[in-house]
Amino acid sequence: MRKSVSKKIMALLLAAMLLITLGACGSSEEPTEGDTQPQETLSLGEQNIGAEGDAAASEQIEYVSYALNSASFDLKPFSSPASGRAQTFQYVWPRLVYLTSYGGSLEEAEMWLAKSVTRVDDVTCDVELYDYIYDNKGNHITAEDVKWSYEMVATVGQSVEVGNLLKEIQILDDYNLRFILNSPGTGKMETVLGFHRMAICDKDWYENATEEELLSDIATAAPYYIKEFVSGSLVVFEAVEDYWQKDESLRGISGSQNVKTIYCPVIAEPSVRAISVENKEVDFTDIQISDLGTFYENGAVKDGYNMLAVGGTTALDLFLNMDEESGSPVATNLKLRQAILYAIDAESCRIAAGLDDSCSWLCYDFGTVQMAGFNEAWKEDYWTYDPDKAKALLEEAGYPDGITLRFMYTSNMSSGMVAVLTENLEAVGIHVEVMGYDQALYNTYKYDSSVWDIIIDNKGGYSLIDNYNNLFSPGGYTNGGVNFCKDQTLYDLVDKGMLTGAQEDYDAIHDRTVELAMGRGLYASATIYVSQDGILDMITNHYMYPMVNAWTYAEDFVSNYKIN
Amino acid sequence: MIKYIAKRLLQMIPVLICVAILIFTLMFFVPGDPVQIMLGDYTSTPEQIAETRARLGIDKPYWEQLVIYLNGIVHLDFGESFILGNDVGEELLERFPRSLTLALSSLGFIVILGVPLGVLCALNAGKLLDKILMVLTLILNSMPTFWLGLLMILLFSVRLNWLPSNGIGGVEYYVMPIIAASVGSLANITRQTRSSMLEVIRSDYVTTARSKGLSERKITYGHALPNALIPIITICGSYFGFMIGGTTVIETVFSIPGIGSYLVNSINSRDYPVVRGSILFIAFSFSVIMLVVDLLYAFADPRIKASYAGNKRKKKETAETGADEQPAAGKEGT
């Protein structure tokens, strides 16, 4: 009897615990379809304003908070690239020009430290600086500082791409410089003058600054300085009171100071970032697609939030090993490569990664559909999923009984996508030896043609031609291009495309990559930013990072961020 | 006792040197190139890669790098982070108080709650209360920390809005991380205390105490518990040591910039100086904690305290005993 009572009590206790546990999960509202499955497309670049009609604040607002997703970074002017650094660098370190859009030209750019930029020829550009640039510690910024900063960012800052593009910087006088590129090319001068990791600062200050000063007491000619830096936890930016650019009409986005203080707490865990916005602990952050339902349903942003989807800079690409000396059967067998590419269902891979039309796009090239130079006609016939054709090609390739290939990826890629991709290949008789490595190991092995036959990687560029150049230019690789392809025709086409920037040259490159069956683009996904109500206009820079300093805030906007 | 502490501290030196050499060797031979990660994909030429390797000092042969590294350690120089370029020692010192706060608070939480619960279970062994608590501890022990942390955030931050979901600041920021980090160990301590107490309360001396008419409270807390403490102290010590560097999941979920998250980030980016410095720091902390645990044994068990006494004192005591007693008795005693 007693035993039976105790069993009942135990059962009740367990049931109660289960209920409490489940009660903590889920939304406070009744679940709707939209919570998990967005119904309509979240348009790229289009903002879904939660509170239309709100009056914009005419004065500088007191503070705003923006949760960063990376803990491992600092904001010293010349330091290794890191995610958290890229997200906030634009507030505290100025460059010559500010590129307003992804793939935008120099002619559309906003002047920052540069007063004017004049193209002399294909490789030369003259830059005139304002003669009244002073940092927040009173140091005067001149042409000498600019030249020295470029040298520093290429060496100490490990931004070797800038160093590689530049042949020389000539100082013409205190406020005039001449930039000379190594070779002409579309977007090259833009990359140099508007380089997103560029920090121009006073040489003397830097050389005499202590480690502490470089970290948290900087001398900068940007509109904000670092008020507080707690490593791995928090960065606080404060508007420079006596900003050198007094002429409001010349300030633009880069020089805006619409908010006095920007608090940037670090929240590395994506779901906690979303919770922080939902809980009104931070005003703004980027979220993952799995958290979209919290803020977006039935094709609209839920009340109380604002949302911005940006993307197009990188795509998930699949490459096949093209090194004929590597021993990989893929490298020497065109039919086999074609069989692989026809066997893959990119749409299923995308769905398996948890993405849909609301926040991602299929690729019809190694670049994204948003990249300048993308041709809509490419969509018509780009490795259309055809397992029967793949089987036939495999047989033609000399493998009627199938073949085993090595497939490499990083362990942080979607396991669902990897499973579907593997299944696609297995279905046509291509057996896969799956090799999922951590990023560091992957980064080492991907340059070794003896390790893999098939690889997937996230690749991107400033424009389509920039992307082609990044992927297939032999200069940046020890062994051919990204997949060890040593095709001179492709090299020549890329060089020509870099020079001309003409659509027909892009088409020729695209066609050549298809002809060689060297790989394919799979899909690209958006970065989704979500903010509290009261933020009326969200602007990002050309690398899709938010320009919180230039946003428009509602008159009654008050941040709920708790300042410690 | 002081001599014992000094001896143990000296013993730590070879241990730490071995750890330093081991972690250096492991990191040296582990595949993964930090320079490729730093310079990125397609932008760096072989010359630039070689130049960066030389600048970081990782182009030198194993022995040369090891000697430079050990020389730095001797001078308390852990080097500079490859990625951030800052001083690893300073960064560790900045992060250590946060990890320590979390570890100490969690330890306090599990001791204050776990030991009395264990005693309660032992005193009610086989009864309903014991069964309920044992099932509860089993459930708590089975909960993944990550899941529990997120669940607590949803309940206490989102639903009830009682506590901040992440970050560092006042006491309120540490409540959820401490609970989330502790529940698994709380269950272990409760179970260990129960088991130790059950063993002790069946001892003859407890029966004797009971027959002498001592109160149950005095028997439990005055006689039984002190004798059951040794395994509990051991578990607490190990747990505390683990918490110093092993709370990565908690630090990530609750955005606490401690040593654990610093270490894991650096492993992913092959930031050798940070990995080596963090491991060595954790090894040092663990050694110190184990020393403290050993010293606590002495307070818990007088027999151990006696064994810590130096030879001189032992000889003196033996001589004194020998003067008072018959030599044959002393021999018998040994």
PDB file of N, CA and C in Angstrom, chain A residues 6 13-14 17 21 23-25 73-74 76 79-80 158 160-161 164 230-233 266-267 271-272 275-276 279 281 438 440-441 443-444 446-447 459-460 470 476-478 562 564, chain B residues 31-33 36-38 40-44 46 48 55 83-84 91 95 98 128 131-132 136 139 147 150-151 153-154 157-159 164-166 168 172-173 252-253 255 257 268 270:
ATOM      1  N   SER A   6       3.843   5.801  -2.645  1.00  0.00           N
ATOM      2  CA  SER A   6       5.109   6.455  -2.984  1.00  0.00           C
ATOM      3  C   SER A   6       5.343   6.462  -4.491  1.00  0.00           C
ATOM      4  N   LEU A  13       5.302  13.814  -9.231  1.00  0.00           N
ATOM      5  CA  LEU A  13       6.458  14.707  -9.163  1.00  0.00           C
ATOM      6  C   LEU A  13       7.148  14.817 -10.528  1.00  0.00           C
ATOM      7  N   LEU A  14       7.319  13.668 -11.151  1.00  0.00           N
ATOM      8  CA  LEU A  14       7.965  13.656 -12.461  1.00  0.00           C
ATOM      9  C   LEU A  14       7.126  14.396 -13.506  1.00  0.00           C
ATOM     10  N   MET A  17       7.428  18.078 -12.978  1.00  0.00           N
ATOM     11  CA  MET A  17       8.721  18.591 -13.472  1.00  0.00           C
ATOM     12  C   MET A  17       8.724  18.729 -14.986  1.00  0.00           C
ATOM     13  N   THR A  21       9.246  22.119 -17.086  1.00  0.00           N
ATOM     14  CA  THR A  21      10.278  22.199 -18.104  1.00  0.00           C
ATOM     15  C   THR A  21       9.710  22.642 -19.437  1.00  0.00           C
ATOM     16  N   GLY A  23       6.971  24.203 -19.865  1.00  0.00           N
ATOM     17  CA  GLY A  23       6.400  25.547 -19.707  1.00  0.00           C
ATOM     18  C   GLY A  23       7.398  26.642 -19.968  1.00  0.00           C
ATOM     19  N   ALA A  24       8.665  26.338 -19.709  1.00  0.00           N
ATOM     20  CA  ALA A  24       9.696  27.351 -19.938  1.00  0.00           C
ATOM     21  C   ALA A  24       9.960  27.564 -21.415  1.00  0.00           C
ATOM     22  N   CYS A  25       9.626  26.548 -22.196  1.00  0.00           N
ATOM     23  CA  CYS A  25       9.880  26.663 -23.633  1.00  0.00           C
ATOM     24  C   CYS A  25       8.712  27.362 -24.317  1.00  0.00           C
ATOM     25  N   PHE A  73      38.361  39.603 -30.206  1.00  0.00           N
ATOM     26  CA  PHE A  73      38.818  40.702 -31.067  1.00  0.00           C
ATOM     27  C   PHE A  73      39.279  41.879 -30.219  1.00  0.00           C
ATOM     28  N   ASP A  74      39.999  42.783 -30.868  1.00  0.00           N
ATOM     29  CA  ASP A  74      40.294  44.069 -30.247  1.00  0.00           C
ATOM     30  C   ASP A  74      40.099  45.137 -31.308  1.00  0.00           C
ATOM     31  N   LYS A  76      42.423  47.716 -31.846  1.00  0.00           N
ATOM     32  CA  LYS A  76      43.662  48.434 -32.122  1.00  0.00           C
ATOM     33  C   LYS A  76      43.678  48.733 -33.633  1.00  0.00           C
ATOM     34  N   SER A  79      45.532  45.254 -36.484  1.00  0.00           N
ATOM     35  CA  SER A  79      45.455  43.983 -35.785  1.00  0.00           C
ATOM     36  C   SER A  79      44.842  42.955 -36.722  1.00  0.00           C
ATOM     37  N   SER A  80      44.896  41.683 -36.336  1.00  0.00           N
ATOM     38  CA  SER A  80      44.353  40.630 -37.203  1.00  0.00           C
ATOM     39  C   SER A  80      42.857  40.814 -37.415  1.00  0.00           C
ATOM     40  N   GLN A 158      47.997  42.670 -41.112  1.00  0.00           N
ATOM     41  CA  GLN A 158      47.849  41.418 -41.866  1.00  0.00           C
ATOM     42  C   GLN A 158      46.798  41.488 -42.972  1.00  0.00           C
ATOM     43  N   VAL A 160      47.010  41.690 -46.179  1.00  0.00           N
ATOM     44  CA  VAL A 160      47.968  41.623 -47.263  1.00  0.00           C
ATOM     45  C   VAL A 160      47.348  41.953 -48.624  1.00  0.00           C
ATOM     46  N   GLU A 161      46.028  41.809 -48.711  1.00  0.00           N
ATOM     47  CA  GLU A 161      45.400  42.069 -50.006  1.00  0.00           C
ATOM     48  C   GLU A 161      45.603  43.520 -50.453  1.00  0.00           C
ATOM     49  N   ASN A 164      49.082  43.836 -51.674  1.00  0.00           N
ATOM     50  CA  ASN A 164      49.241  43.184 -52.969  1.00  0.00           C
ATOM     51  C   ASN A 164      48.699  44.029 -54.118  1.00  0.00           C
ATOM     52  N   VAL A 230      36.183  46.059 -22.512  1.00  0.00           N
ATOM     53  CA  VAL A 230      36.353  44.914 -21.612  1.00  0.00           C
ATOM     54  C   VAL A 230      36.512  43.697 -22.518  1.00  0.00           C
ATOM     55  N   SER A 231      37.718  43.169 -22.547  1.00  0.00           N
ATOM     56  CA  SER A 231      38.032  42.097 -23.495  1.00  0.00           C
ATOM     57  C   SER A 231      37.037  40.941 -23.420  1.00  0.00           C
ATOM     58  N   GLY A 232      36.473  40.618 -24.563  1.00  0.00           N
ATOM     59  CA  GLY A 232      35.560  39.484 -24.649  1.00  0.00           C
ATOM     60  C   GLY A 232      34.190  39.737 -24.075  1.00  0.00           C
ATOM     61  N   SER A 233      33.911  40.953 -23.662  1.00  0.00           N
ATOM     62  CA  SER A 233      32.642  41.202 -22.978  1.00  0.00           C
ATOM     63  C   SER A 233      31.888  42.438 -23.464  1.00  0.00           C
ATOM     64  N   VAL A 266      29.088  41.670 -25.868  1.00  0.00           N
ATOM     65  CA  VAL A 266      29.368  40.487 -26.694  1.00  0.00           C
ATOM     66  C   VAL A 266      28.452  39.345 -26.251  1.00  0.00           C
ATOM     67  N   ILE A 267      27.696  38.824 -27.197  1.00  0.00           N
ATOM     68  CA  ILE A 267      26.859  37.648 -26.907  1.00  0.00           C
ATOM     69  C   ILE A 267      27.150  36.636 -28.010  1.00  0.00           C
ATOM     70  N   SER A 271      21.337  32.019 -30.142  1.00  0.00           N
ATOM     71  CA  SER A 271      19.977  32.007 -29.590  1.00  0.00           C
ATOM     72  C   SER A 271      19.842  33.012 -28.442  1.00  0.00           C
ATOM     73  N   VAL A 272      20.906  33.203 -27.694  1.00  0.00           N
ATOM     74  CA  VAL A 272      20.853  34.174 -26.586  1.00  0.00           C
ATOM     75  C   VAL A 272      20.809  35.609 -27.129  1.00  0.00           C
ATOM     76  N   ILE A 275      17.260  36.159 -27.936  1.00  0.00           N
ATOM     77  CA  ILE A 275      16.520  36.315 -26.678  1.00  0.00           C
ATOM     78  C   ILE A 275      16.746  37.719 -26.110  1.00  0.00           C
ATOM     79  N   SER A 276      17.960  38.207 -26.242  1.00  0.00           N
ATOM     80  CA  SER A 276      18.275  39.534 -25.693  1.00  0.00           C
ATOM     81  C   SER A 276      17.458  40.637 -26.355  1.00  0.00           C
ATOM     82  N   ASN A 279      13.884  40.127 -25.242  1.00  0.00           N
ATOM     83  CA  ASN A 279      13.762  40.509 -23.842  1.00  0.00           C
ATOM     84  C   ASN A 279      14.056  41.981 -23.611  1.00  0.00           C
ATOM     85  N   GLU A 281      16.824  43.497 -23.755  1.00  0.00           N
ATOM     86  CA  GLU A 281      18.085  43.758 -23.062  1.00  0.00           C
ATOM     87  C   GLU A 281      19.065  44.472 -23.975  1.00  0.00           C
ATOM     88  N   ASP A 438      37.591  20.719 -38.148  1.00  0.00           N
ATOM     89  CA  ASP A 438      37.439  22.052 -37.555  1.00  0.00           C
ATOM     90  C   ASP A 438      38.110  23.072 -38.477  1.00  0.00           C
ATOM     91  N   ALA A 440      40.423  25.284 -38.385  1.00  0.00           N
ATOM     92  CA  ALA A 440      41.877  25.399 -38.506  1.00  0.00           C
ATOM     93  C   ALA A 440      42.447  24.274 -39.361  1.00  0.00           C
ATOM     94  N   LEU A 441      41.973  23.079 -39.104  1.00  0.00           N
ATOM     95  CA  LEU A 441      42.458  21.923 -39.841  1.00  0.00           C
ATOM     96  C   LEU A 441      42.012  22.009 -41.302  1.00  0.00           C
ATOM     97  N   ASN A 443      41.354  24.695 -42.956  1.00  0.00           N
ATOM     98  CA  ASN A 443      42.119  25.733 -43.638  1.00  0.00           C
ATOM     99  C   ASN A 443      43.492  25.241 -44.066  1.00  0.00           C
ATOM    100  N   THR A 444      44.023  24.286 -43.338  1.00  0.00           N
ATOM    101  CA  THR A 444      45.322  23.731 -43.714  1.00  0.00           C
ATOM    102  C   THR A 444      45.177  22.735 -44.858  1.00  0.00           C
ATOM    103  N   LYS A 446      42.790  22.362 -47.040  1.00  0.00           N
ATOM    104  CA  LYS A 446      42.172  22.764 -48.308  1.00  0.00           C
ATOM    105  C   LYS A 446      43.200  23.220 -49.347  1.00  0.00           C
ATOM    106  N   TYR A 447      44.397  23.534 -48.874  1.00  0.00           N
ATOM    107  CA  TYR A 447      45.463  23.912 -49.814  1.00  0.00           C
ATOM    108  C   TYR A 447      46.289  22.714 -50.251  1.00  0.00           C
ATOM    109  N   LYS A 459      32.707  31.357 -50.164  1.00  0.00           N
ATOM    110  CA  LYS A 459      33.594  32.248 -50.917  1.00  0.00           C
ATOM    111  C   LYS A 459      32.850  33.516 -51.310  1.00  0.00           C
ATOM    112  N   GLY A 460      33.585  34.597 -51.430  1.00  0.00           N
ATOM    113  CA  GLY A 460      32.913  35.836 -51.801  1.00  0.00           C
ATOM    114  C   GLY A 460      33.873  36.868 -52.335  1.00  0.00           C
ATOM    115  N   ASN A 470      39.454  36.271 -56.993  1.00  0.00           N
ATOM    116  CA  ASN A 470      39.834  35.635 -55.729  1.00  0.00           C
ATOM    117  C   ASN A 470      39.933  34.121 -55.863  1.00  0.00           C
ATOM    118  N   GLY A 476      47.378  34.243 -55.711  1.00  0.00           N
ATOM    119  CA  GLY A 476      47.122  34.089 -54.277  1.00  0.00           C
ATOM    120  C   GLY A 476      47.275  32.670 -53.777  1.00  0.00           C
ATOM    121  N   TYR A 477      47.610  31.764 -54.630  1.00  0.00           N
ATOM    122  CA  TYR A 477      47.688  30.362 -54.214  1.00  0.00           C
ATOM    123  C   TYR A 477      49.045  29.777 -54.587  1.00  0.00           C
ATOM    124  N   THR A 478      49.440  28.794 -53.812  1.00  0.00           N
ATOM    125  CA  THR A 478      50.737  28.176 -54.089  1.00  0.00           C
ATOM    126  C   THR A 478      50.617  27.134 -55.199  1.00  0.00           C
ATOM    127  N   LYS A 562      20.550  47.957 -20.002  1.00  0.00           N
ATOM    128  CA  LYS A 562      20.885  48.271 -18.612  1.00  0.00           C
ATOM    129  C   LYS A 562      22.378  48.533 -18.510  1.00  0.00           C
ATOM    130  N   ASN A 564      25.750  48.960 -16.705  1.00  0.00           N
ATOM    131  CA  ASN A 564      26.319  48.537 -15.404  1.00  0.00           C
ATOM    132  C   ASN A 564      27.285  49.575 -14.868  1.00  0.00           C
TER     133      ASN A 564
ATOM    134  N   PRO B  31      47.867  19.277 -36.458  1.00  0.00           N
ATOM    135  CA  PRO B  31      47.715  19.932 -37.762  1.00  0.00           C
ATOM    136  C   PRO B  31      46.863  21.203 -37.643  1.00  0.00           C
ATOM    137  N   GLY B  32      47.048  22.100 -38.564  1.00  0.00           N
ATOM    138  CA  GLY B  32      46.289  23.367 -38.521  1.00  0.00           C
ATOM    139  C   GLY B  32      47.265  24.519 -38.448  1.00  0.00           C
ATOM    140  N   ASP B  33      47.180  25.402 -39.427  1.00  0.00           N
ATOM    141  CA  ASP B  33      48.158  26.468 -39.535  1.00  0.00           C
ATOM    142  C   ASP B  33      47.570  27.809 -39.092  1.00  0.00           C
ATOM    143  N   GLN B  36      47.647  30.601 -41.878  1.00  0.00           N
ATOM    144  CA  GLN B  36      46.595  30.538 -42.907  1.00  0.00           C
ATOM    145  C   GLN B  36      45.305  31.143 -42.381  1.00  0.00           C
ATOM    146  N   ILE B  37      45.018  30.895 -41.113  1.00  0.00           N
ATOM    147  CA  ILE B  37      43.795  31.448 -40.523  1.00  0.00           C
ATOM    148  C   ILE B  37      43.908  32.968 -40.426  1.00  0.00           C
ATOM    149  N   MET B  38      45.072  33.446 -40.038  1.00  0.00           N
ATOM    150  CA  MET B  38      45.252  34.884 -39.867  1.00  0.00           C
ATOM    151  C   MET B  38      45.204  35.634 -41.194  1.00  0.00           C
ATOM    152  N   GLY B  40      44.021  34.566 -44.104  1.00  0.00           N
ATOM    153  CA  GLY B  40      42.863  34.325 -44.957  1.00  0.00           C
ATOM    154  C   GLY B  40      43.219  33.491 -46.163  1.00  0.00           C
ATOM    155  N   ASP B  41      42.293  33.457 -47.094  1.00  0.00           N
ATOM    156  CA  ASP B  41      42.341  32.518 -48.196  1.00  0.00           C
ATOM    157  C   ASP B  41      43.286  32.867 -49.324  1.00  0.00           C
ATOM    158  N   TYR B  42      42.749  33.715 -50.169  1.00  0.00           N
ATOM    159  CA  TYR B  42      43.366  33.890 -51.471  1.00  0.00           C
ATOM    160  C   TYR B  42      44.258  35.111 -51.539  1.00  0.00           C
ATOM    161  N   THR B  43      44.432  35.754 -50.405  1.00  0.00           N
ATOM    162  CA  THR B  43      45.082  37.055 -50.463  1.00  0.00           C
ATOM    163  C   THR B  43      46.570  37.012 -50.164  1.00  0.00           C
ATOM    164  N   SER B  44      47.027  35.923 -49.619  1.00  0.00           N
ATOM    165  CA  SER B  44      48.410  35.916 -49.175  1.00  0.00           C
ATOM    166  C   SER B  44      49.300  35.092 -50.102  1.00  0.00           C
ATOM    167  N   PRO B  46      52.932  33.037 -50.879  1.00  0.00           N
ATOM    168  CA  PRO B  46      53.808  32.179 -50.070  1.00  0.00           C
ATOM    169  C   PRO B  46      54.866  32.987 -49.311  1.00  0.00           C
ATOM    170  N   GLN B  48      54.535  36.044 -48.179  1.00  0.00           N
ATOM    171  CA  GLN B  48      53.899  36.704 -47.027  1.00  0.00           C
ATOM    172  C   GLN B  48      53.637  35.703 -45.906  1.00  0.00           C
ATOM    173  N   ARG B  55      57.870  36.121 -38.318  1.00  0.00           N
ATOM    174  CA  ARG B  55      57.555  37.166 -37.335  1.00  0.00           C
ATOM    175  C   ARG B  55      56.997  36.562 -36.049  1.00  0.00           C
ATOM    176  N   ILE B  83      46.650  36.142 -32.713  1.00  0.00           N
ATOM    177  CA  ILE B  83      45.512  36.805 -33.351  1.00  0.00           C
ATOM    178  C   ILE B  83      45.366  38.248 -32.886  1.00  0.00           C
ATOM    179  N   LEU B  84      45.381  38.453 -31.575  1.00  0.00           N
ATOM    180  CA  LEU B  84      45.125  39.792 -31.060  1.00  0.00           C
ATOM    181  C   LEU B  84      46.399  40.584 -30.759  1.00  0.00           C
ATOM    182  N   GLU B  91      45.891  39.020 -20.162  1.00  0.00           N
ATOM    183  CA  GLU B  91      44.523  38.644 -20.537  1.00  0.00           C
ATOM    184  C   GLU B  91      43.990  37.568 -19.581  1.00  0.00           C
ATOM    185  N   ARG B  95      40.773  37.773 -17.022  1.00  0.00           N
ATOM    186  CA  ARG B  95      39.636  36.848 -17.110  1.00  0.00           C
ATOM    187  C   ARG B  95      39.508  35.956 -15.876  1.00  0.00           C
ATOM    188  N   ARG B  98      36.708  36.349 -13.162  1.00  0.00           N
ATOM    189  CA  ARG B  98      35.343  35.967 -13.570  1.00  0.00           C
ATOM    190  C   ARG B  98      35.162  34.460 -13.450  1.00  0.00           C
ATOM    191  N   LEU B 128      10.634   7.518   1.610  1.00  0.00           N
ATOM    192  CA  LEU B 128      10.099   8.245   0.456  1.00  0.00           C
ATOM    193  C   LEU B 128      10.940   9.479   0.106  1.00  0.00           C
ATOM    194  N   LYS B 131      14.022   8.582  -1.670  1.00  0.00           N
ATOM    195  CA  LYS B 131      13.769   8.174  -3.052  1.00  0.00           C
ATOM    196  C   LYS B 131      13.494   9.379  -3.952  1.00  0.00           C
ATOM    197  N   ILE B 132      12.681  10.302  -3.413  1.00  0.00           N
ATOM    198  CA  ILE B 132      12.374  11.504  -4.208  1.00  0.00           C
ATOM    199  C   ILE B 132      13.659  12.270  -4.524  1.00  0.00           C
ATOM    200  N   LEU B 136      15.389  13.013  -8.085  1.00  0.00           N
ATOM    201  CA  LEU B 136      15.647  14.414  -8.458  1.00  0.00           C
ATOM    202  C   LEU B 136      17.111  14.623  -8.861  1.00  0.00           C
ATOM    203  N   ILE B 139      17.792  13.206 -12.198  1.00  0.00           N
ATOM    204  CA  ILE B 139      17.299  14.073 -13.285  1.00  0.00           C
ATOM    205  C   ILE B 139      18.253  15.252 -13.480  1.00  0.00           C
ATOM    206  N   TRP B 147      21.578  23.039 -22.370  1.00  0.00           N
ATOM    207  CA  TRP B 147      20.114  23.032 -22.462  1.00  0.00           C
ATOM    208  C   TRP B 147      19.491  23.691 -21.230  1.00  0.00           C
ATOM    209  N   LEU B 150      19.900  27.524 -21.332  1.00  0.00           N
ATOM    210  CA  LEU B 150      18.950  28.190 -22.243  1.00  0.00           C
ATOM    211  C   LEU B 150      17.532  28.158 -21.680  1.00  0.00           C
ATOM    212  N   LEU B 151      17.205  27.043 -21.065  1.00  0.00           N
ATOM    213  CA  LEU B 151      15.870  26.902 -20.482  1.00  0.00           C
ATOM    214  C   LEU B 151      15.666  27.918 -19.353  1.00  0.00           C
ATOM    215  N   ILE B 153      17.205  30.730 -19.076  1.00  0.00           N
ATOM    216  CA  ILE B 153      17.102  32.070 -19.685  1.00  0.00           C
ATOM    217  C   ILE B 153      15.665  32.315 -20.146  1.00  0.00           C
ATOM    218  N   LEU B 154      15.105  31.306 -20.809  1.00  0.00           N
ATOM    219  CA  LEU B 154      13.727  31.452 -21.305  1.00  0.00           C
ATOM    220  C   LEU B 154      12.749  31.694 -20.154  1.00  0.00           C
ATOM    221  N   SER B 157      14.437  34.963 -17.650  1.00  0.00           N
ATOM    222  CA  SER B 157      14.688  36.247 -18.325  1.00  0.00           C
ATOM    223  C   SER B 157      13.521  36.642 -19.217  1.00  0.00           C
ATOM    224  N   VAL B 158      13.127  35.697 -20.109  1.00  0.00           N
ATOM    225  CA  VAL B 158      12.108  36.058 -21.093  1.00  0.00           C
ATOM    226  C   VAL B 158      10.711  36.055 -20.471  1.00  0.00           C
ATOM    227  N   ARG B 159      10.374  34.950 -19.800  1.00  0.00           N
ATOM    228  CA  ARG B 159       9.021  34.846 -19.260  1.00  0.00           C
ATOM    229  C   ARG B 159       8.804  35.734 -18.030  1.00  0.00           C
ATOM    230  N   PRO B 164      18.866  39.067 -15.720  1.00  0.00           N
ATOM    231  CA  PRO B 164      19.434  39.359 -17.042  1.00  0.00           C
ATOM    232  C   PRO B 164      19.874  38.063 -17.731  1.00  0.00           C
ATOM    233  N   SER B 165      19.715  37.995 -19.034  1.00  0.00           N
ATOM    234  CA  SER B 165      20.001  36.741 -19.728  1.00  0.00           C
ATOM    235  C   SER B 165      21.483  36.509 -19.976  1.00  0.00           C
ATOM    236  N   ASN B 166      22.272  37.558 -19.943  1.00  0.00           N
ATOM    237  CA  ASN B 166      23.689  37.351 -20.253  1.00  0.00           C
ATOM    238  C   ASN B 166      24.515  38.529 -19.769  1.00  0.00           C
ATOM    239  N   ILE B 168      28.119  40.344 -17.794  1.00  0.00           N
ATOM    240  CA  ILE B 168      28.695  40.392 -16.455  1.00  0.00           C
ATOM    241  C   ILE B 168      28.329  41.721 -15.818  1.00  0.00           C
ATOM    242  N   GLU B 172      23.150  39.635  -9.781  1.00  0.00           N
ATOM    243  CA  GLU B 172      22.049  39.062 -10.549  1.00  0.00           C
ATOM    244  C   GLU B 172      22.520  38.393 -11.848  1.00  0.00           C
ATOM    245  N   TYR B 173      23.662  38.845 -12.373  1.00  0.00           N
ATOM    246  CA  TYR B 173      24.171  38.258 -13.617  1.00  0.00           C
ATOM    247  C   TYR B 173      24.738  36.854 -13.390  1.00  0.00           C
ATOM    248  N   THR B 252      29.840  30.564 -22.571  1.00  0.00           N
ATOM    249  CA  THR B 252      29.315  30.906 -23.896  1.00  0.00           C
ATOM    250  C   THR B 252      27.835  31.267 -23.822  1.00  0.00           C
ATOM    251  N   VAL B 253      27.068  30.434 -23.137  1.00  0.00           N
ATOM    252  CA  VAL B 253      25.618  30.672 -23.059  1.00  0.00           C
ATOM    253  C   VAL B 253      25.322  32.002 -22.368  1.00  0.00           C
ATOM    254  N   SER B 255      27.463  34.508 -21.876  1.00  0.00           N
ATOM    255  CA  SER B 255      28.392  35.566 -22.313  1.00  0.00           C
ATOM    256  C   SER B 255      29.281  36.071 -21.178  1.00  0.00           C
ATOM    257  N   PRO B 257      33.062  36.415 -20.132  1.00  0.00           N
ATOM    258  CA  PRO B 257      34.396  36.282 -20.715  1.00  0.00           C
ATOM    259  C   PRO B 257      35.406  35.713 -19.725  1.00  0.00           C
ATOM    260  N   ASN B 268      40.460  26.893 -31.558  1.00  0.00           N
ATOM    261  CA  ASN B 268      39.878  26.934 -32.901  1.00  0.00           C
ATOM    262  C   ASN B 268      40.716  27.746 -33.877  1.00  0.00           C
ATOM    263  N   ARG B 270      43.963  28.171 -33.515  1.00  0.00           N
ATOM    264  CA  ARG B 270      45.363  27.721 -33.371  1.00  0.00           C
ATOM    265  C   ARG B 270      46.256  28.861 -32.853  1.00  0.00           C
TER     266      ARG B 270
END
